[in-house]
Short mmCIF file of C-alpha atoms and ligand atoms in Angstrom, two decimals:
data_model
loop_
_atom_site.label_atom_id
_atom_site.label_comp_id
_atom_site.label_asym_id
_atom_site.label_seq_id
_atom_site.Cartn_x
_atom_site.Cartn_y
_atom_site.Cartn_z
CA UNK A 1 25.49 -75.27 -193.77
CA UNK A 2 24.82 -71.58 -193.38
CA UNK A 3 21.53 -71.54 -191.57
CA UNK A 4 20.13 -68.08 -191.82
CA UNK A 5 18.01 -67.03 -194.79
CA UNK A 6 20.13 -64.16 -196.14
CA UNK A 7 20.15 -63.57 -199.89
CA UNK A 8 22.93 -62.43 -202.17
CA UNK A 9 22.01 -58.77 -201.47
CA UNK A 10 22.20 -59.15 -197.75
CA UNK A 11 18.46 -59.13 -197.17
CA UNK A 12 17.43 -61.21 -194.10
CA UNK A 13 14.36 -63.21 -194.52
CA UNK A 14 12.18 -63.67 -191.40
CA UNK A 15 8.74 -63.62 -193.07
CA UNK A 16 6.91 -66.50 -194.86
CA UNK A 17 3.57 -66.07 -196.58
CA UNK A 18 1.74 -69.34 -196.85
CA UNK A 19 -1.05 -70.01 -199.33
CA UNK A 20 -3.34 -72.79 -198.16
CA UNK A 21 -5.57 -72.98 -201.30
CA UNK A 22 -5.82 -71.38 -204.71
CA UNK A 23 -9.66 -71.56 -204.53
CA UNK A 24 -11.87 -68.65 -203.74
CA UNK A 25 -15.47 -67.80 -203.21
CA UNK A 26 -15.07 -64.48 -205.12
CA UNK A 27 -13.73 -63.57 -208.56
CA UNK A 28 -12.08 -60.15 -208.08
CA UNK A 29 -11.46 -58.58 -211.53
CA UNK A 30 -7.84 -57.78 -210.86
CA UNK A 31 -7.10 -61.35 -209.62
CA UNK A 32 -9.22 -64.00 -211.55
CA UNK A 33 -11.28 -64.31 -214.59
CA UNK A 34 -15.01 -64.27 -214.07
CA UNK A 35 -15.55 -67.83 -215.40
CA UNK A 36 -13.32 -70.73 -216.29
CA UNK A 37 -10.57 -70.35 -213.67
CA UNK A 38 -8.88 -73.72 -213.22
CA UNK A 39 -7.94 -74.86 -209.73
CA UNK A 40 -5.31 -77.24 -208.63
CA UNK A 41 -6.59 -80.76 -207.77
CA UNK A 42 -6.97 -81.26 -204.07
CA UNK A 43 -4.34 -84.10 -204.10
CA UNK A 44 -1.68 -81.71 -205.43
CA UNK A 45 -2.00 -79.35 -202.44
CA UNK A 46 0.42 -79.55 -199.52
CA UNK A 47 -1.34 -81.03 -196.51
CA UNK A 48 -1.33 -79.13 -193.18
CA UNK A 49 1.36 -81.66 -192.00
CA UNK A 50 3.58 -80.81 -194.90
CA UNK A 51 3.19 -77.09 -194.43
CA UNK A 52 4.06 -77.49 -190.71
CA UNK A 53 7.33 -79.24 -191.79
CA UNK A 54 8.29 -76.40 -193.98
CA UNK A 55 7.55 -73.86 -191.35
CA UNK A 56 9.53 -75.80 -188.74
CA UNK A 57 12.59 -75.71 -191.15
CA UNK A 58 12.06 -72.09 -191.92
CA UNK A 59 11.63 -71.18 -188.22
CA UNK A 60 14.95 -72.79 -187.44
CA UNK A 61 16.45 -70.55 -190.08
CA UNK A 62 15.05 -67.32 -188.53
CA UNK A 63 11.50 -66.99 -189.90
CA UNK A 64 9.40 -65.52 -187.06
CA UNK A 65 6.46 -64.10 -188.88
CA UNK A 66 3.78 -65.94 -190.98
CA UNK A 67 0.86 -64.82 -193.08
CA UNK A 68 -1.81 -67.26 -194.16
CA UNK A 69 -3.39 -66.39 -197.50
CA UNK A 70 -4.65 -67.89 -200.74
CA UNK A 71 -6.92 -67.94 -202.86
CA UNK A 72 -9.35 -67.48 -199.97
CA UNK A 73 -7.81 -69.20 -196.92
CA UNK A 74 -11.15 -69.43 -195.03
CA UNK A 75 -12.54 -71.86 -197.61
CA UNK A 76 -10.09 -74.53 -196.50
CA UNK A 77 -11.47 -76.55 -193.72
CA UNK A 78 -9.65 -76.93 -190.44
CA UNK A 79 -7.71 -73.67 -190.63
CA UNK A 80 -8.08 -72.97 -186.84
CA UNK A 81 -6.42 -76.26 -185.98
CA UNK A 82 -3.64 -75.57 -188.41
CA UNK A 83 -2.97 -72.11 -187.00
CA UNK A 84 -2.79 -73.74 -183.54
CA UNK A 85 -0.06 -76.03 -184.68
CA UNK A 86 1.89 -73.08 -186.42
CA UNK A 87 1.66 -71.05 -183.22
CA UNK A 88 3.27 -73.93 -181.26
CA UNK A 89 6.36 -73.99 -183.48
CA UNK A 90 9.38 -72.58 -181.62
CA UNK A 91 10.40 -69.30 -183.01
CA UNK A 92 7.06 -68.36 -184.63
CA UNK A 93 6.04 -65.07 -182.88
CA UNK A 94 3.33 -63.57 -185.17
CA UNK A 95 0.63 -65.11 -187.42
CA UNK A 96 -1.62 -62.92 -189.57
CA UNK A 97 -4.24 -63.81 -192.09
CA UNK A 98 -5.31 -62.11 -195.31
CA UNK A 99 -8.93 -62.82 -196.21
CA UNK A 100 -11.73 -61.45 -198.33
CA UNK A 101 -13.86 -61.38 -195.15
CA UNK A 102 -16.88 -63.28 -196.53
CA UNK A 103 -16.47 -66.25 -194.14
CA UNK A 104 -14.82 -64.32 -191.35
CA UNK A 105 -17.81 -63.57 -189.08
CA UNK A 106 -18.34 -67.38 -188.64
CA UNK A 107 -14.59 -68.21 -187.97
CA UNK A 108 -13.04 -65.14 -186.26
CA UNK A 109 -13.55 -66.37 -182.75
CA UNK A 110 -12.17 -69.82 -183.41
CA UNK A 111 -9.14 -68.35 -185.28
CA UNK A 112 -8.37 -66.03 -182.41
CA UNK A 113 -8.59 -68.83 -179.85
CA UNK A 114 -6.26 -70.89 -182.06
CA UNK A 115 -3.55 -68.16 -181.84
CA UNK A 116 -4.11 -65.90 -184.86
CA UNK A 117 -2.79 -62.51 -184.10
CA UNK A 118 -4.45 -60.26 -186.57
CA UNK A 119 -6.24 -60.02 -189.97
CA UNK A 120 -6.01 -58.02 -193.21
CA UNK A 121 -9.38 -57.84 -194.91
CA UNK A 122 -9.57 -56.99 -198.58
CA UNK A 123 -12.19 -54.25 -199.19
CA UNK A 124 -12.11 -52.34 -202.49
CA UNK A 125 -15.43 -50.58 -202.28
CA UNK A 126 -17.96 -49.37 -199.72
CA UNK A 127 -20.74 -49.59 -202.25
CA UNK A 128 -22.79 -52.79 -202.39
CA UNK A 129 -23.49 -52.60 -206.11
CA UNK A 130 -19.92 -51.83 -206.90
CA UNK A 131 -18.92 -54.72 -204.78
CA UNK A 132 -20.61 -56.95 -207.38
CA UNK A 133 -18.82 -55.24 -210.23
CA UNK A 134 -15.35 -55.84 -208.54
CA UNK A 135 -15.74 -59.10 -206.62
CA UNK A 136 -18.45 -60.49 -209.00
CA UNK A 137 -19.74 -62.82 -206.24
CA UNK A 138 -20.59 -62.49 -202.59
CA UNK A 139 -22.04 -59.52 -200.65
CA UNK A 140 -20.41 -56.53 -199.08
CA UNK A 141 -22.55 -56.92 -195.96
CA UNK A 142 -20.82 -60.25 -195.22
CA UNK A 143 -17.40 -58.65 -195.37
CA UNK A 144 -18.47 -55.79 -193.06
CA UNK A 145 -19.94 -58.43 -190.58
CA UNK A 146 -16.55 -60.16 -190.79
CA UNK A 147 -14.64 -56.91 -189.99
CA UNK A 148 -16.97 -56.35 -187.01
CA UNK A 149 -16.47 -59.87 -185.70
CA UNK A 150 -12.65 -59.61 -185.99
CA UNK A 151 -12.69 -56.25 -184.11
CA UNK A 152 -14.91 -57.76 -181.33
CA UNK A 153 -12.52 -60.68 -180.67
CA UNK A 154 -9.42 -58.68 -180.86
CA UNK A 155 -7.91 -59.65 -184.21
CA UNK A 156 -6.16 -56.36 -184.32
CA UNK A 157 -4.84 -54.04 -185.61
CA UNK A 158 -7.33 -54.69 -188.44
CA UNK A 159 -6.01 -53.65 -191.86
CA UNK A 160 -8.15 -53.15 -194.82
CA UNK A 161 -6.57 -53.84 -198.28
CA UNK A 162 -7.94 -51.64 -201.00
CA UNK A 163 -6.64 -52.09 -204.57
CA UNK A 164 -7.13 -48.82 -206.35
CA UNK A 165 -8.45 -49.19 -209.84
CA UNK A 166 -8.70 -46.19 -212.20
CA UNK A 167 -12.20 -45.65 -213.45
CA UNK A 168 -13.61 -48.18 -210.98
CA UNK A 169 -13.11 -47.16 -207.39
CA UNK A 170 -10.84 -43.96 -207.48
CA UNK A 171 -13.78 -41.92 -206.56
CA UNK A 172 -14.04 -43.70 -203.23
CA UNK A 173 -10.58 -42.54 -201.85
CA UNK A 174 -12.27 -39.84 -199.91
CA UNK A 175 -14.70 -42.35 -198.34
CA UNK A 176 -11.93 -44.73 -197.43
CA UNK A 177 -10.02 -41.76 -195.83
CA UNK A 178 -13.05 -40.85 -193.83
CA UNK A 179 -13.36 -44.47 -192.64
CA UNK A 180 -9.74 -44.42 -191.57
CA UNK A 181 -10.29 -41.18 -189.75
CA UNK A 182 -13.36 -42.24 -187.87
CA UNK A 183 -12.62 -46.07 -187.12
CA UNK A 184 -9.73 -47.81 -185.52
CA UNK A 185 -8.81 -49.29 -188.84
CA UNK A 186 -5.64 -49.08 -190.90
CA UNK A 187 -6.66 -48.61 -194.58
CA UNK A 188 -3.90 -49.77 -197.06
CA UNK A 189 -4.26 -48.50 -200.53
CA UNK A 190 -2.52 -50.91 -202.90
CA UNK A 191 -1.37 -50.37 -206.54
CA UNK A 192 -2.80 -52.86 -208.97
CA UNK A 193 0.10 -55.20 -210.01
CA UNK A 194 0.62 -56.96 -213.24
CA UNK A 195 0.88 -60.43 -211.72
CA UNK A 196 0.30 -63.31 -214.12
CA UNK A 197 -1.87 -61.36 -216.58
CA UNK A 198 -0.14 -58.25 -217.54
CA UNK A 199 -2.81 -57.36 -220.01
CA UNK A 200 -4.98 -54.40 -221.03
CA UNK A 201 -6.95 -54.71 -217.93
CA UNK A 202 -3.96 -53.83 -215.76
CA UNK A 203 -2.74 -51.11 -218.09
CA UNK A 204 -6.23 -49.53 -218.27
CA UNK A 205 -6.97 -49.58 -214.57
CA UNK A 206 -3.57 -49.07 -212.92
CA UNK A 207 -3.58 -46.00 -210.79
CA UNK A 208 -0.43 -44.55 -209.00
CA UNK A 209 -0.99 -43.94 -205.35
CA UNK A 210 0.14 -40.30 -205.39
CA UNK A 211 -3.63 -39.74 -205.99
CA UNK A 212 -4.40 -40.67 -202.39
CA UNK A 213 -2.12 -37.93 -200.81
CA UNK A 214 -3.58 -35.39 -203.19
CA UNK A 215 -7.04 -36.41 -202.16
CA UNK A 216 -6.19 -36.24 -198.45
CA UNK A 217 -4.89 -32.76 -198.89
CA UNK A 218 -8.02 -31.75 -200.89
CA UNK A 219 -10.16 -33.15 -198.01
CA UNK A 220 -8.21 -31.03 -195.57
CA UNK A 221 -6.57 -33.78 -193.47
CA UNK A 222 -3.33 -32.94 -191.72
CA UNK A 223 -1.00 -35.84 -192.08
CA UNK A 224 1.93 -37.11 -190.01
CA UNK A 225 4.19 -39.83 -191.37
CA UNK A 226 3.91 -42.85 -189.05
CA UNK A 227 6.95 -44.68 -187.83
CA UNK A 228 5.41 -48.03 -187.10
CA UNK A 229 2.21 -50.05 -187.36
CA UNK A 230 2.86 -53.61 -186.06
CA UNK A 231 3.83 -55.72 -189.03
CA UNK A 232 3.73 -52.84 -191.49
CA UNK A 233 6.13 -54.26 -194.05
CA UNK A 234 6.35 -52.23 -197.19
CA UNK A 235 3.51 -49.82 -196.37
CA UNK A 236 4.23 -46.08 -196.33
CA UNK A 237 2.04 -45.21 -193.39
CA UNK A 238 0.25 -41.91 -192.39
CA UNK A 239 -1.61 -40.79 -189.39
CA UNK A 240 -4.41 -38.24 -189.86
CA UNK A 241 -4.18 -35.67 -187.12
CA UNK A 242 -7.14 -36.09 -184.72
CA UNK A 243 -8.26 -39.18 -186.43
CA UNK A 244 -8.76 -42.68 -184.78
CA UNK A 245 -7.27 -44.92 -187.60
CA UNK A 246 -4.53 -44.40 -190.19
CA UNK A 247 -3.81 -45.22 -193.69
CA UNK A 248 -0.91 -46.71 -195.74
CA UNK A 249 0.30 -46.72 -199.25
CA UNK A 250 1.66 -49.86 -200.88
CA UNK A 251 3.03 -48.81 -204.22
CA UNK A 252 5.06 -51.71 -205.71
CA UNK A 253 4.83 -50.40 -209.19
CA UNK A 254 5.52 -46.65 -209.00
CA UNK A 255 8.05 -47.03 -206.08
CA UNK A 256 9.14 -50.50 -205.27
CA UNK A 257 10.37 -51.58 -201.86
CA UNK A 258 12.53 -54.53 -202.87
CA UNK A 259 15.57 -53.20 -201.03
CA UNK A 260 13.88 -54.08 -197.73
CA UNK A 261 12.25 -57.34 -198.96
CA UNK A 262 12.23 -59.85 -196.15
CA UNK A 263 9.64 -62.29 -197.52
CA UNK A 264 9.32 -65.73 -199.02
CA UNK A 265 6.14 -67.31 -200.29
CA UNK A 266 4.94 -70.92 -200.22
CA UNK A 267 2.27 -71.74 -202.78
CA UNK A 268 -0.53 -74.10 -201.94
CA UNK A 269 0.87 -76.62 -204.39
CA UNK A 270 4.19 -76.59 -202.68
CA UNK A 271 6.51 -74.16 -204.42
CA UNK A 272 8.80 -71.66 -202.63
CA UNK A 273 8.70 -68.35 -204.48
CA UNK A 274 11.49 -65.90 -203.64
CA UNK A 275 9.72 -63.11 -205.49
CA UNK A 276 6.04 -62.54 -206.30
CA UNK A 277 6.83 -61.18 -209.75
CA UNK A 278 9.37 -63.45 -211.33
CA UNK A 279 8.88 -66.98 -212.68
CA UNK A 280 11.44 -68.68 -210.34
CA UNK A 281 10.07 -71.29 -207.90
CA UNK A 282 11.38 -74.39 -206.12
CA UNK A 283 9.04 -77.20 -205.29
CA UNK A 284 9.35 -78.59 -201.75
CA UNK A 285 7.54 -81.91 -202.30
CA UNK A 286 10.61 -84.07 -202.76
CA UNK A 287 12.25 -82.49 -199.62
CA UNK A 288 9.37 -82.87 -197.19
CA UNK A 289 10.60 -85.80 -195.30
CA UNK A 290 14.12 -84.49 -194.83
CA UNK A 291 14.70 -81.39 -192.81
CA UNK A 292 18.22 -80.86 -194.21
CA UNK A 293 16.91 -81.05 -197.77
CA UNK A 294 14.19 -78.59 -196.90
CA UNK A 295 16.69 -76.12 -195.46
CA UNK A 296 18.92 -76.56 -198.51
CA UNK A 297 15.98 -75.69 -200.76
CA UNK A 298 15.19 -72.55 -198.82
CA UNK A 299 18.85 -71.55 -199.10
CA UNK A 300 18.61 -72.11 -202.84
CA UNK A 301 15.66 -69.77 -202.92
CA UNK A 302 17.95 -67.16 -201.41
CA UNK A 303 20.51 -67.78 -204.10
CA UNK A 304 18.08 -67.29 -207.03
CA UNK A 305 16.27 -64.32 -205.57
CA UNK A 306 16.80 -61.26 -207.83
CA UNK A 307 17.55 -57.80 -206.60
CA UNK A 308 14.25 -56.33 -207.62
CA UNK A 309 11.18 -56.78 -209.76
CA UNK A 310 10.53 -54.66 -212.82
CA UNK A 311 6.84 -53.75 -212.67
CA UNK A 312 7.61 -50.10 -213.46
CA UNK A 313 9.57 -51.16 -216.54
CA UNK A 314 6.67 -53.31 -217.55
CA UNK A 315 4.31 -50.26 -217.17
CA UNK A 316 6.69 -48.23 -219.41
CA UNK A 317 6.68 -51.10 -221.89
CA UNK A 318 10.43 -51.50 -221.56
CA UNK A 319 12.24 -54.93 -222.15
CA UNK A 320 12.52 -56.86 -218.87
CA UNK A 321 15.68 -58.59 -217.70
CA UNK A 322 14.05 -61.87 -216.56
CA UNK A 323 10.72 -63.77 -217.01
CA UNK A 324 7.63 -62.81 -215.17
CA UNK A 325 5.44 -65.46 -213.60
CA UNK A 326 2.45 -66.62 -215.49
CA UNK A 327 0.65 -67.54 -212.24
CA UNK A 328 -2.16 -65.29 -210.99
CA UNK A 329 -2.17 -63.74 -207.53
CA UNK A 330 -4.56 -66.43 -206.20
CA UNK A 331 -2.26 -69.14 -207.41
CA UNK A 332 0.74 -67.70 -205.68
CA UNK A 333 -0.70 -66.21 -202.42
CA UNK A 334 -1.03 -62.44 -202.35
N1 SAM B 401 -8.49 -63.94 -200.89
C1 SAM B 401 -7.83 -63.16 -199.92
C2 SAM B 401 -8.09 -61.70 -200.12
O1 SAM B 401 -8.60 -61.25 -201.12
O2 SAM B 401 -7.75 -60.97 -199.17
C3 SAM B 401 -6.41 -63.51 -199.84
C4 SAM B 401 -5.64 -63.71 -201.19
S1 SAM B 401 -5.59 -62.19 -202.26
C5 SAM B 401 -4.70 -62.87 -203.63
C6 SAM B 401 -4.39 -61.22 -201.30
C7 SAM B 401 -4.41 -59.77 -201.69
O3 SAM B 401 -3.90 -59.62 -202.98
C8 SAM B 401 -5.73 -59.08 -201.64
O4 SAM B 401 -5.70 -58.03 -200.79
C9 SAM B 401 -5.96 -58.67 -203.02
O5 SAM B 401 -6.69 -57.49 -203.05
C10 SAM B 401 -4.58 -58.51 -203.59
N2 SAM B 401 -4.43 -58.67 -205.01
C11 SAM B 401 -4.84 -59.68 -205.82
N3 SAM B 401 -4.47 -59.42 -207.12
C12 SAM B 401 -3.83 -58.24 -207.06
C13 SAM B 401 -3.20 -57.47 -208.15
N4 SAM B 401 -3.20 -57.86 -209.33
N5 SAM B 401 -2.58 -56.37 -207.68
C14 SAM B 401 -2.60 -55.91 -206.42
N6 SAM B 401 -3.19 -56.60 -205.45
C15 SAM B 401 -3.80 -57.79 -205.78
FE1 SF4 B 402 -10.34 -64.28 -204.25
FE2 SF4 B 402 -8.72 -62.72 -202.94
FE3 SF4 B 402 -8.29 -63.14 -205.56
FE4 SF4 B 402 -10.41 -61.63 -204.68
S1 SF4 B 402 -8.26 -61.18 -204.46
S2 SF4 B 402 -10.48 -63.36 -206.24
S3 SF4 B 402 -10.89 -62.67 -202.85
S4 SF4 B 402 -8.13 -64.58 -203.99
#
């Protein structure tokens, strides 16, 4: 059996994003409805033992980088012990976490001690009242405390994920740029994606990221294109001359980066998704006890992975060549 995770287009996959839960303590308006979100029953989720088996198989096939996500990963108990086990798997070199930050202050130290390398914290606004509008629950203050705790214990480089929303937080681009100039943080502006609910909300609030570069120019920053931030993936990164931090643009809709896609996703309920956007997924549950079967399934994911997604076509209201997923971001693992 061919053992490396190479798809039909020659893309080598060395990065697995693992969702440990679809539950969350926030209800961000671009990710979940305010009320009535249905969550998977606890007994349908993969156990940590199961996920470790999948990662062992994937690591033998060349996966070296992991990201733990959700839902909100920090609501699942025992995450530090789980990360310790992942870190001990031969071949795994880098483990990152994406979190909304609400529970991070309490857990940062234990996570670092367990072997977590770094965190991405989602932060769409620097205004407490607006935080309620976007996240609908929780408090901005808790997120800021989480970021400070992560910095104190060396979970760095810390990246902030900011989804830009037309008419909601676009007037904060300059504030985020200032933050990136003054603090040792990497601010990643992200385009709003039509995942699982390509409805009016997305169409009305989608904003192309060219706005960020215009704003940086207006604010008088001198920019240099950055070659590398550790683990930068699809981000188009910029250094602000004289600044402490930096910023990046992740523009899956206006300029997709599928050509260099190196990632697979594992959902909390056990599906391998070769692409965030399309409906295709392969459930690992029947293969969990058999390493060969698991590897075979990962190779099948390579076979069904399409060349690119069609979010730009979706925005232009053009016909799509395949079927988009109906799962939300929190149910896949963003
Ligand atoms: N709960 C954690 C958090 O918010 O960081 C991890 C899971 S969340 C689904 C992962 C990332 O996906 C977050 O940075 C979030 O802002 C982003 N996200 C969710 N829905 C999105 C959408 N429709 N378009 C773009 N980004 C989205
Ligand atoms: Fe929760 Fe993250 Fe989705 Fe916000 S983006 S609702 S924090 S899973």
